[in-house]
Amino acid sequence: MTARELLDWLRGKPKITPEEQAQRAARQKAIERYSVDSRRHAQLVTQLVNVPPPVFQHYLDDPNYVWNPSVIPVPPKPRPI
């Protein structure tokens, strides 16, 4: 450990490893994709379309995850007698 690394560690600024940097970048991309799909979900809900919300954990687990807003069927209203 160099003196500079020791000073950074003592100051609370640890050096970021390339693996950690890649994890942070992947998390940031997941956040961006989730926010886009979350906004789309909000638009659909305001148009009274019943769709399940996106789940953030899916975006973290799978970088290729695509949210598919399938419509939840609404049961028909009973006919008046």
Coordinates of N, CA, C and O in Angstrom, one line a residue:
M1 N 0.9 -1.2 0.0 CA 0.0 0.0 0.0 C 0.9 1.2 0.0 O 1.8 1.4 0.8
T2 N 0.6 2.1 -1.0 CA 1.4 3.3 -1.0 C 0.9 4.3 0.0 O -0.1 4.2 0.6
A3 N 1.7 5.4 0.2 CA 1.4 6.4 1.2 C 0.1 7.1 0.7 O -0.8 7.4 1.6
R4 N -0.1 7.3 -0.6 CA -1.3 7.9 -1.1 C -2.5 7.1 -0.8 O -3.6 7.6 -0.4
E5 N -2.4 5.8 -1.1 CA -3.5 4.9 -0.8 C -3.9 4.8 0.7 O -5.0 4.8 1.1
L6 N -2.8 4.9 1.5 CA -3.1 4.9 3.0 C -3.8 6.1 3.4 O -4.7 6.1 4.2
L7 N -3.3 7.3 2.8 CA -4.0 8.5 3.2 C -5.5 8.5 2.7 O -6.3 9.0 3.4
D8 N -5.7 8.1 1.5 CA -7.1 8.0 1.0 C -7.9 7.1 1.9 O -9.1 7.4 2.2
W9 N -7.3 5.9 2.3 CA -8.1 5.0 3.2 C -8.4 5.6 4.5 O -9.5 5.5 5.0
L10 N -7.4 6.4 5.1 CA -7.6 7.0 6.4 C -8.7 8.1 6.3 O -9.4 8.4 7.2
R11 N -8.7 8.8 5.1 CA -9.7 9.9 4.9 C -11.1 9.3 4.6 O -12.0 10.1 4.4
G12 N -11.1 8.0 4.4 CA -12.4 7.4 4.0 C -12.7 7.4 2.5 O -13.9 7.3 2.1
K13 N -11.7 7.6 1.7 CA -11.9 7.6 0.3 C -11.1 6.4 -0.3 O -10.0 6.5 -0.8
P14 N -11.7 5.2 -0.2 CA -11.0 4.0 -0.7 C -10.9 4.0 -2.2 O -11.8 4.6 -2.9
K15 N -9.9 3.5 -2.8 CA -9.7 3.4 -4.2 C -10.7 2.4 -4.8 O -10.9 1.3 -4.3
I16 N -11.4 2.8 -5.9 CA -12.4 2.0 -6.5 C -11.7 1.0 -7.4 O -11.0 1.4 -8.3
T17 N -12.0 -0.2 -7.3 CA -11.4 -1.3 -8.1 C -12.2 -1.3 -9.5 O -13.3 -0.9 -9.5
P18 N -11.6 -1.8 -10.5 CA -12.3 -1.9 -11.8 C -13.6 -2.8 -11.7 O -14.6 -2.5 -12.3
E19 N -13.5 -3.8 -10.9 CA -14.7 -4.6 -10.7 C -15.9 -3.8 -10.0 O -17.0 -3.9 -10.5
E20 N -15.5 -3.1 -9.0 CA -16.5 -2.2 -8.3 C -17.0 -1.1 -9.3 O -18.2 -0.8 -9.3
Q21 N -16.1 -0.6 -10.1 CA -16.5 0.4 -11.1 C -17.5 -0.2 -12.1 O -18.5 0.4 -12.5
A22 N -17.3 -1.4 -12.5 CA -18.2 -2.1 -13.5 C -19.5 -2.4 -12.8 O -20.6 -2.2 -13.4
Q23 N -19.5 -2.8 -11.5 CA -20.8 -3.0 -10.8 C -21.6 -1.7 -10.7 O -22.8 -1.7 -10.9
R24 N -20.9 -0.6 -10.4 CA -21.6 0.7 -10.3 C -22.2 1.1 -11.6 O -23.3 1.6 -11.7
A25 N -21.4 0.9 -12.7 CA -21.9 1.2 -14.0 C -23.2 0.4 -14.4 O -24.1 0.9 -14.9
A26 N -23.1 -0.9 -14.1 CA -24.2 -1.8 -14.4 C -25.4 -1.4 -13.6 O -26.6 -1.4 -14.1
R27 N -25.2 -1.0 -12.3 CA -26.3 -0.6 -11.5 C -27.0 0.7 -12.0 O -28.2 0.9 -12.0
Q28 N -26.1 1.6 -12.5 CA -26.6 2.9 -13.0 C -27.4 2.7 -14.3 O -28.5 3.3 -14.4
K29 N -27.0 1.8 -15.1 CA -27.8 1.4 -16.3 C -29.1 0.8 -16.0 O -30.1 1.1 -16.6
A30 N -29.1 -0.1 -14.9 CA -30.3 -0.7 -14.5 C -31.3 0.4 -13.9 O -32.5 0.3 -14.2
I31 N -30.8 1.4 -13.2 CA -31.6 2.4 -12.7 C -32.2 3.2 -13.8 O -33.4 3.6 -13.8
E32 N -31.4 3.5 -14.8 CA -31.9 4.3 -16.0 C -33.0 3.6 -16.7 O -34.1 4.1 -17.1
R33 N -32.8 2.2 -17.0 CA -33.8 1.4 -17.7 C -35.1 1.3 -16.9 O -36.2 1.4 -17.4
Y34 N -34.9 1.1 -15.5 CA -36.1 1.0 -14.7 C -36.9 2.3 -14.6 O -38.1 2.3 -14.7
S35 N -36.2 3.5 -14.6 CA -36.9 4.7 -14.5 C -37.7 5.0 -15.8 O -38.8 5.5 -15.8
V36 N -37.1 4.6 -17.0 CA -37.9 4.7 -18.2 C -39.1 3.9 -18.2 O -40.2 4.3 -18.5
D37 N -39.0 2.6 -17.8 CA -40.1 1.7 -17.7 C -41.1 2.1 -16.7 O -42.3 2.0 -16.8
S38 N -40.6 2.7 -15.6 CA -41.5 3.2 -14.5 C -42.4 4.3 -15.0 O -43.6 4.4 -14.7
R39 N -41.8 5.2 -15.8 CA -42.5 6.3 -16.3 C -43.6 5.8 -17.3 O -44.7 6.3 -17.4
R40 N -43.2 4.8 -18.1 CA -44.2 4.2 -19.0 C -45.3 3.6 -18.3 O -46.5 3.7 -18.7
H41 N -45.0 2.9 -17.2 CA -46.1 2.3 -16.3 C -47.0 3.4 -15.8 O -48.2 3.3 -15.8
A42 N -46.4 4.5 -15.4 CA -47.3 5.6 -14.9 C -48.2 6.2 -16.0 O -49.3 6.5 -15.7
Q43 N -47.7 6.3 -17.2 CA -48.5 6.8 -18.3 C -49.6 5.8 -18.6 O -50.8 6.2 -18.8
L44 N -49.4 4.5 -18.5 CA -50.4 3.5 -18.8 C -51.5 3.6 -17.7 O -52.7 3.4 -18.0
V45 N -51.0 3.7 -16.5 CA -52.0 3.7 -15.3 C -52.9 5.0 -15.4 O -54.1 4.9 -15.2
T46 N -52.3 6.1 -15.8 CA -53.1 7.3 -16.0 C -54.1 7.2 -17.1 O -55.1 7.9 -17.1
Q47 N -53.8 6.3 -18.1 CA -54.8 6.1 -19.2 C -55.8 4.9 -18.8 O -56.5 4.4 -19.7
L48 N -55.8 4.6 -17.5 CA -56.6 3.5 -17.0 C -56.4 2.1 -17.6 O -57.3 1.3 -17.8
V49 N -55.1 1.9 -17.9 CA -54.7 0.5 -18.4 C -54.1 -0.2 -17.2 O -53.2 0.3 -16.6
N50 N -54.7 -1.3 -16.9 CA -54.3 -2.1 -15.7 C -53.1 -3.0 -16.1 O -53.3 -4.1 -16.7
V51 N -51.9 -2.6 -15.8 CA -50.7 -3.4 -16.0 C -49.8 -3.5 -14.7 O -49.9 -2.6 -13.9
P52 N -49.1 -4.6 -14.6 CA -48.3 -4.7 -13.4 C -47.1 -3.8 -13.4 O -46.6 -3.6 -14.5
P53 N -46.6 -3.3 -12.3 CA -45.5 -2.4 -12.3 C -44.2 -3.1 -12.6 O -44.1 -4.3 -12.3
P54 N -43.2 -2.4 -13.1 CA -41.9 -3.1 -13.3 C -41.2 -3.3 -11.9 O -41.5 -2.5 -11.0
V55 N -40.4 -4.3 -11.8 CA -39.8 -4.7 -10.5 C -38.3 -4.4 -10.7 O -37.6 -4.9 -11.5
F56 N -37.7 -3.5 -9.8 CA -36.4 -3.1 -9.9 C -35.4 -4.2 -9.8 O -34.3 -4.2 -10.5
Q57 N -35.7 -5.2 -9.0 CA -34.7 -6.3 -8.8 C -34.5 -7.1 -10.1 O -33.4 -7.6 -10.3
H58 N -35.5 -7.2 -11.0 CA -35.3 -7.9 -12.2 C -34.2 -7.2 -13.1 O -33.4 -7.8 -13.8
Y59 N -34.2 -5.8 -13.0 CA -33.2 -5.1 -13.8 C -31.8 -5.3 -13.3 O -30.8 -5.3 -14.0
L60 N -31.7 -5.4 -11.9 CA -30.4 -5.7 -11.3 C -29.9 -7.1 -11.6 O -28.7 -7.3 -11.9
D61 N -30.8 -8.0 -11.6 CA -30.4 -9.4 -11.8 C -30.0 -9.8 -13.2 O -29.1 -10.5 -13.5
D62 N -30.7 -9.2 -14.2 CA -30.5 -9.5 -15.6 C -30.3 -8.2 -16.4 O -31.3 -7.4 -16.5
P63 N -29.1 -8.0 -16.9 CA -28.9 -6.8 -17.7 C -29.7 -6.7 -19.0 O -29.9 -5.7 -19.6
N64 N -30.2 -7.9 -19.5 CA -31.0 -7.9 -20.7 C -32.5 -8.0 -20.5 O -33.3 -8.2 -21.4
Y65 N -32.9 -7.7 -19.2 CA -34.3 -7.8 -18.9 C -35.1 -6.7 -19.6 O -34.7 -5.6 -19.7
V66 N -36.3 -7.1 -20.1 CA -37.2 -6.2 -20.8 C -38.5 -6.3 -20.1 O -39.1 -7.4 -20.1
W67 N -39.0 -5.2 -19.7 CA -40.4 -5.1 -19.0 C -41.4 -5.2 -20.1 O -41.4 -4.4 -21.0
N68 N -42.3 -6.2 -20.0 CA -43.4 -6.4 -21.0 C -44.7 -6.0 -20.3 O -45.2 -6.8 -19.5
P69 N -45.3 -4.9 -20.6 CA -46.5 -4.5 -19.9 C -47.7 -5.2 -20.4 O -48.5 -4.7 -21.2
S70 N -47.9 -6.5 -19.9 CA -49.1 -7.2 -20.3 C -50.3 -6.7 -19.5 O -50.2 -6.5 -18.3
V71 N -51.4 -6.6 -20.2 CA -52.6 -6.1 -19.6 C -53.2 -7.1 -18.7 O -53.4 -8.3 -19.0
I72 N -53.5 -6.7 -17.4 CA -54.2 -7.6 -16.5 C -55.7 -7.5 -16.8 O -56.3 -6.5 -16.8
P73 N -56.3 -8.7 -17.1 CA -57.8 -8.6 -17.4 C -58.6 -8.2 -16.2 O -58.4 -8.6 -15.1
V74 N -59.5 -7.3 -16.5 CA -60.4 -6.9 -15.5 C -61.7 -7.7 -15.6 O -62.3 -7.8 -16.7
P75 N -62.2 -8.2 -14.5 CA -63.4 -9.0 -14.6 C -64.6 -8.1 -15.0 O -64.7 -7.0 -14.6
P76 N -65.5 -8.7 -15.8 CA -66.7 -7.8 -16.2 C -67.6 -7.5 -15.0 O -67.7 -8.2 -14.1
K77 N -68.2 -6.3 -15.2 CA -69.1 -5.9 -14.1 C -70.4 -6.7 -14.2 O -70.8 -7.0 -15.3
P78 N -71.0 -7.0 -13.1 CA -72.2 -7.8 -13.2 C -73.3 -6.9 -13.8 O -73.4 -5.7 -13.6
R79 N -74.2 -7.6 -14.5 CA -75.3 -6.9 -15.2 C -76.4 -6.6 -14.1 O -76.6 -7.4 -13.2
P80 N -77.0 -5.4 -14.2 CA -78.1 -5.1 -13.3 C -79.3 -6.0 -13.5 O -79.5 -6.4 -14.7
I81 N -79.9 -6.3 -12.5 CA -81.1 -7.2 -12.6 C -82.3 -6.4 -13.1 O -82.6 -5.3 -12.7

